[in-house]
Amino acid sequence: MDVLVLIGRILFAALFLGSAFGHLKQTKTMADYAASRGAPSSVPVIRGGGLLLLIGGLSVLLGIWADLGALLLAVFLIPTALLMHAFWKESDAQARQLEMVQFLKDMALAGASLMLLALISHAGGDLGLTITGPAFDIG
């Protein structure tokens, strides 16, 4: 089971690490896009999101308090889905469909993050192939 969880962590974290680098290297572009979607568009907000993605992604990937990292990813994903992909505000059918797909993707990833939080917290020190045990103990 440890190897399967490790492979899952690697595949899961890859998406967030790539996105983190986009947020941190293209902050102005991301801020402009956020503004176009009606979301908070300040550079600090975008950088903060990038840091959540980076810290959460690295935590999950490396197994350093991976449960906390999963929680950080959920903290990023849920507001992002609500603010950036508000499909219910779209009048154009194609734009509505595109935003609904992005909204559902973010919410599904948030759900997976919360499941990962529960799995790692519950497994405690029994989950191998991690650098540290979990930050939380939900036994």
PDB file of C-alpha atoms in Angstrom:
ATOM      1  CA  MET A   1       0.000   0.000   0.000  1.00  0.00           C
ATOM      2  CA  ASP A   2       2.851   2.419   0.784  1.00  0.00           C
ATOM      3  CA  VAL A   3       4.094   2.357  -2.823  1.00  0.00           C
ATOM      4  CA  LEU A   4       0.603   3.010  -4.199  1.00  0.00           C
ATOM      5  CA  VAL A   5       0.146   5.969  -1.865  1.00  0.00           C
ATOM      6  CA  LEU A   6       3.576   7.302  -2.882  1.00  0.00           C
ATOM      7  CA  ILE A   7       2.738   7.016  -6.588  1.00  0.00           C
ATOM      8  CA  GLY A   8      -0.586   8.736  -5.921  1.00  0.00           C
ATOM      9  CA  ARG A   9       1.144  11.523  -3.993  1.00  0.00           C
ATOM     10  CA  ILE A  10       3.608  12.082  -6.831  1.00  0.00           C
ATOM     11  CA  LEU A  11       0.897  12.213  -9.504  1.00  0.00           C
ATOM     12  CA  PHE A  12      -1.340  14.402  -7.348  1.00  0.00           C
ATOM     13  CA  ALA A  13       1.385  16.880  -6.379  1.00  0.00           C
ATOM     14  CA  ALA A  14       2.674  17.332  -9.941  1.00  0.00           C
ATOM     15  CA  LEU A  15      -0.407  19.320 -10.948  1.00  0.00           C
ATOM     16  CA  PHE A  16      -0.105  21.709  -8.016  1.00  0.00           C
ATOM     17  CA  LEU A  17       3.631  22.248  -8.339  1.00  0.00           C
ATOM     18  CA  GLY A  18       3.259  23.177 -12.001  1.00  0.00           C
ATOM     19  CA  SER A  19       0.488  25.603 -11.122  1.00  0.00           C
ATOM     20  CA  ALA A  20       2.556  27.056  -8.272  1.00  0.00           C
ATOM     21  CA  PHE A  21       5.370  27.937 -10.631  1.00  0.00           C
ATOM     22  CA  GLY A  22       2.881  29.596 -12.976  1.00  0.00           C
ATOM     23  CA  HIS A  23       1.509  31.705 -10.122  1.00  0.00           C
ATOM     24  CA  LEU A  24       4.970  32.698  -8.916  1.00  0.00           C
ATOM     25  CA  LYS A  25       6.625  33.297 -12.310  1.00  0.00           C
ATOM     26  CA  GLN A  26       3.671  34.931 -14.104  1.00  0.00           C
ATOM     27  CA  THR A  27       2.148  36.814 -11.199  1.00  0.00           C
ATOM     28  CA  LYS A  28       1.113  39.901 -13.185  1.00  0.00           C
ATOM     29  CA  THR A  29      -0.534  37.819 -15.914  1.00  0.00           C
ATOM     30  CA  MET A  30      -2.356  35.738 -13.300  1.00  0.00           C
ATOM     31  CA  ALA A  31      -3.482  38.906 -11.475  1.00  0.00           C
ATOM     32  CA  ASP A  32      -4.858  40.319 -14.727  1.00  0.00           C
ATOM     33  CA  TYR A  33      -6.719  37.078 -15.399  1.00  0.00           C
ATOM     34  CA  ALA A  34      -8.154  37.045 -11.865  1.00  0.00           C
ATOM     35  CA  ALA A  35      -9.352  40.628 -12.373  1.00  0.00           C
ATOM     36  CA  SER A  36     -11.040  39.614 -15.627  1.00  0.00           C
ATOM     37  CA  ARG A  37     -12.947  36.925 -13.704  1.00  0.00           C
ATOM     38  CA  GLY A  38     -14.011  39.397 -11.004  1.00  0.00           C
ATOM     39  CA  ALA A  39     -11.787  37.807  -8.356  1.00  0.00           C
ATOM     40  CA  PRO A  40      -9.285  39.572  -6.098  1.00  0.00           C
ATOM     41  CA  SER A  41      -6.465  40.406  -8.442  1.00  0.00           C
ATOM     42  CA  SER A  42      -3.696  41.851  -6.327  1.00  0.00           C
ATOM     43  CA  VAL A  43      -0.206  40.576  -6.793  1.00  0.00           C
ATOM     44  CA  PRO A  44       0.040  39.540  -3.090  1.00  0.00           C
ATOM     45  CA  VAL A  45      -3.125  37.422  -3.430  1.00  0.00           C
ATOM     46  CA  ILE A  46      -1.702  35.634  -6.480  1.00  0.00           C
ATOM     47  CA  ARG A  47       1.672  35.120  -4.805  1.00  0.00           C
ATOM     48  CA  GLY A  48      -0.067  33.853  -1.676  1.00  0.00           C
ATOM     49  CA  GLY A  49      -1.993  31.349  -3.784  1.00  0.00           C
ATOM     50  CA  GLY A  50       1.230  30.303  -5.450  1.00  0.00           C
ATOM     51  CA  LEU A  51       2.857  29.751  -2.063  1.00  0.00           C
ATOM     52  CA  LEU A  52      -0.108  27.656  -0.875  1.00  0.00           C
ATOM     53  CA  LEU A  53       0.234  25.532  -4.003  1.00  0.00           C
ATOM     54  CA  LEU A  54       4.006  25.227  -3.635  1.00  0.00           C
ATOM     55  CA  ILE A  55       4.055  24.413   0.077  1.00  0.00           C
ATOM     56  CA  GLY A  56       1.043  22.112  -0.133  1.00  0.00           C
ATOM     57  CA  GLY A  57       2.360  20.354  -3.232  1.00  0.00           C
ATOM     58  CA  LEU A  58       5.852  19.837  -1.825  1.00  0.00           C
ATOM     59  CA  SER A  59       4.442  18.656   1.495  1.00  0.00           C
ATOM     60  CA  VAL A  60       2.288  16.008  -0.208  1.00  0.00           C
ATOM     61  CA  LEU A  61       5.046  15.010  -2.620  1.00  0.00           C
ATOM     62  CA  LEU A  62       7.782  14.624  -0.032  1.00  0.00           C
ATOM     63  CA  GLY A  63       5.631  13.280   2.770  1.00  0.00           C
ATOM     64  CA  ILE A  64       6.478  16.092   5.163  1.00  0.00           C
ATOM     65  CA  TRP A  65       3.288  16.608   7.163  1.00  0.00           C
ATOM     66  CA  ALA A  66       1.492  15.573   3.984  1.00  0.00           C
ATOM     67  CA  ASP A  67      -1.889  15.830   5.703  1.00  0.00           C
ATOM     68  CA  LEU A  68      -1.260  19.514   6.384  1.00  0.00           C
ATOM     69  CA  GLY A  69      -0.133  19.963   2.777  1.00  0.00           C
ATOM     70  CA  ALA A  70      -3.373  18.385   1.569  1.00  0.00           C
ATOM     71  CA  LEU A  71      -5.330  20.786   3.774  1.00  0.00           C
ATOM     72  CA  LEU A  72      -3.438  23.756   2.300  1.00  0.00           C
ATOM     73  CA  LEU A  73      -4.365  22.577  -1.192  1.00  0.00           C
ATOM     74  CA  ALA A  74      -8.046  22.359  -0.226  1.00  0.00           C
ATOM     75  CA  VAL A  75      -7.822  25.858   1.281  1.00  0.00           C
ATOM     76  CA  PHE A  76      -6.588  27.075  -2.111  1.00  0.00           C
ATOM     77  CA  LEU A  77      -8.978  25.057  -4.279  1.00  0.00           C
ATOM     78  CA  ILE A  78     -12.364  25.812  -2.732  1.00  0.00           C
ATOM     79  CA  PRO A  79     -12.181  29.629  -2.895  1.00  0.00           C
ATOM     80  CA  THR A  80     -10.557  29.384  -6.318  1.00  0.00           C
ATOM     81  CA  ALA A  81     -13.445  27.319  -7.628  1.00  0.00           C
ATOM     82  CA  LEU A  82     -16.000  29.746  -6.220  1.00  0.00           C
ATOM     83  CA  LEU A  83     -14.271  32.966  -7.256  1.00  0.00           C
ATOM     84  CA  MET A  84     -12.572  32.054 -10.529  1.00  0.00           C
ATOM     85  CA  HIS A  85     -15.005  29.583 -12.057  1.00  0.00           C
ATOM     86  CA  ALA A  86     -18.438  30.969 -11.194  1.00  0.00           C
ATOM     87  CA  PHE A  87     -20.153  29.271 -14.134  1.00  0.00           C
ATOM     88  CA  TRP A  88     -23.566  30.385 -12.866  1.00  0.00           C
ATOM     89  CA  LYS A  89     -22.638  33.964 -13.783  1.00  0.00           C
ATOM     90  CA  GLU A  90     -21.943  33.136 -17.433  1.00  0.00           C
ATOM     91  CA  SER A  91     -24.586  33.963 -20.036  1.00  0.00           C
ATOM     92  CA  ASP A  92     -22.814  32.352 -22.993  1.00  0.00           C
ATOM     93  CA  ALA A  93     -23.519  28.598 -23.075  1.00  0.00           C
ATOM     94  CA  GLN A  94     -20.003  27.636 -24.173  1.00  0.00           C
ATOM     95  CA  ALA A  95     -18.345  29.839 -21.520  1.00  0.00           C
ATOM     96  CA  ARG A  96     -20.752  28.456 -18.899  1.00  0.00           C
ATOM     97  CA  GLN A  97     -19.822  24.884 -19.832  1.00  0.00           C
ATOM     98  CA  LEU A  98     -16.082  25.618 -19.758  1.00  0.00           C
ATOM     99  CA  GLU A  99     -16.290  27.308 -16.355  1.00  0.00           C
ATOM    100  CA  MET A 100     -18.489  24.519 -14.970  1.00  0.00           C
ATOM    101  CA  VAL A 101     -15.865  21.950 -15.961  1.00  0.00           C
ATOM    102  CA  GLN A 102     -13.134  23.998 -14.255  1.00  0.00           C
ATOM    103  CA  PHE A 103     -15.331  24.509 -11.174  1.00  0.00           C
ATOM    104  CA  LEU A 104     -16.083  20.794 -10.892  1.00  0.00           C
ATOM    105  CA  LYS A 105     -12.402  19.912 -11.420  1.00  0.00           C
ATOM    106  CA  ASP A 106     -11.321  22.232  -8.603  1.00  0.00           C
ATOM    107  CA  MET A 107     -14.042  20.925  -6.296  1.00  0.00           C
ATOM    108  CA  ALA A 108     -13.127  17.308  -7.094  1.00  0.00           C
ATOM    109  CA  LEU A 109      -9.468  18.049  -6.363  1.00  0.00           C
ATOM    110  CA  ALA A 110     -10.517  19.720  -3.091  1.00  0.00           C
ATOM    111  CA  GLY A 111     -12.447  16.566  -2.216  1.00  0.00           C
ATOM    112  CA  ALA A 112      -9.428  14.424  -3.040  1.00  0.00           C
ATOM    113  CA  SER A 113      -7.267  16.712  -0.888  1.00  0.00           C
ATOM    114  CA  LEU A 114      -9.622  16.281   2.052  1.00  0.00           C
ATOM    115  CA  MET A 115      -9.630  12.506   1.570  1.00  0.00           C
ATOM    116  CA  LEU A 116      -5.822  12.546   1.499  1.00  0.00           C
ATOM    117  CA  LEU A 117      -5.843  14.601   4.702  1.00  0.00           C
ATOM    118  CA  ALA A 118      -8.074  11.998   6.359  1.00  0.00           C
ATOM    119  CA  LEU A 119      -6.082   9.021   5.037  1.00  0.00           C
ATOM    120  CA  ILE A 120      -2.712  10.337   6.155  1.00  0.00           C
ATOM    121  CA  SER A 121      -3.978  11.623   9.502  1.00  0.00           C
ATOM    122  CA  HIS A 122      -5.701   8.324  10.215  1.00  0.00           C
ATOM    123  CA  ALA A 123      -2.753   6.149   9.123  1.00  0.00           C
ATOM    124  CA  GLY A 124      -0.400   8.081  11.360  1.00  0.00           C
ATOM    125  CA  GLY A 125       3.116   6.656  11.517  1.00  0.00           C
ATOM    126  CA  ASP A 126       1.947   3.420   9.866  1.00  0.00           C
ATOM    127  CA  LEU A 127       2.013   5.041   6.431  1.00  0.00           C
ATOM    128  CA  GLY A 128       5.486   4.438   5.061  1.00  0.00           C
ATOM    129  CA  LEU A 129       7.581   6.242   2.481  1.00  0.00           C
ATOM    130  CA  THR A 130       7.179   9.631   4.139  1.00  0.00           C
ATOM    131  CA  ILE A 131       9.756  11.900   5.736  1.00  0.00           C
ATOM    132  CA  THR A 132       7.576  12.790   8.726  1.00  0.00           C
ATOM    133  CA  GLY A 133       4.396  11.480  10.221  1.00  0.00           C
ATOM    134  CA  PRO A 134       1.177  13.456   9.948  1.00  0.00           C
ATOM    135  CA  ALA A 135       0.661  16.859  11.522  1.00  0.00           C
ATOM    136  CA  PHE A 136      -2.809  15.851  12.731  1.00  0.00           C
ATOM    137  CA  ASP A 137      -4.050  12.786  14.587  1.00  0.00           C
ATOM    138  CA  ILE A 138      -7.675  12.074  13.769  1.00  0.00           C
ATOM    139  CA  GLY A 139      -7.275   8.402  14.727  1.00  0.00           C
TER     140      GLY A 139
END
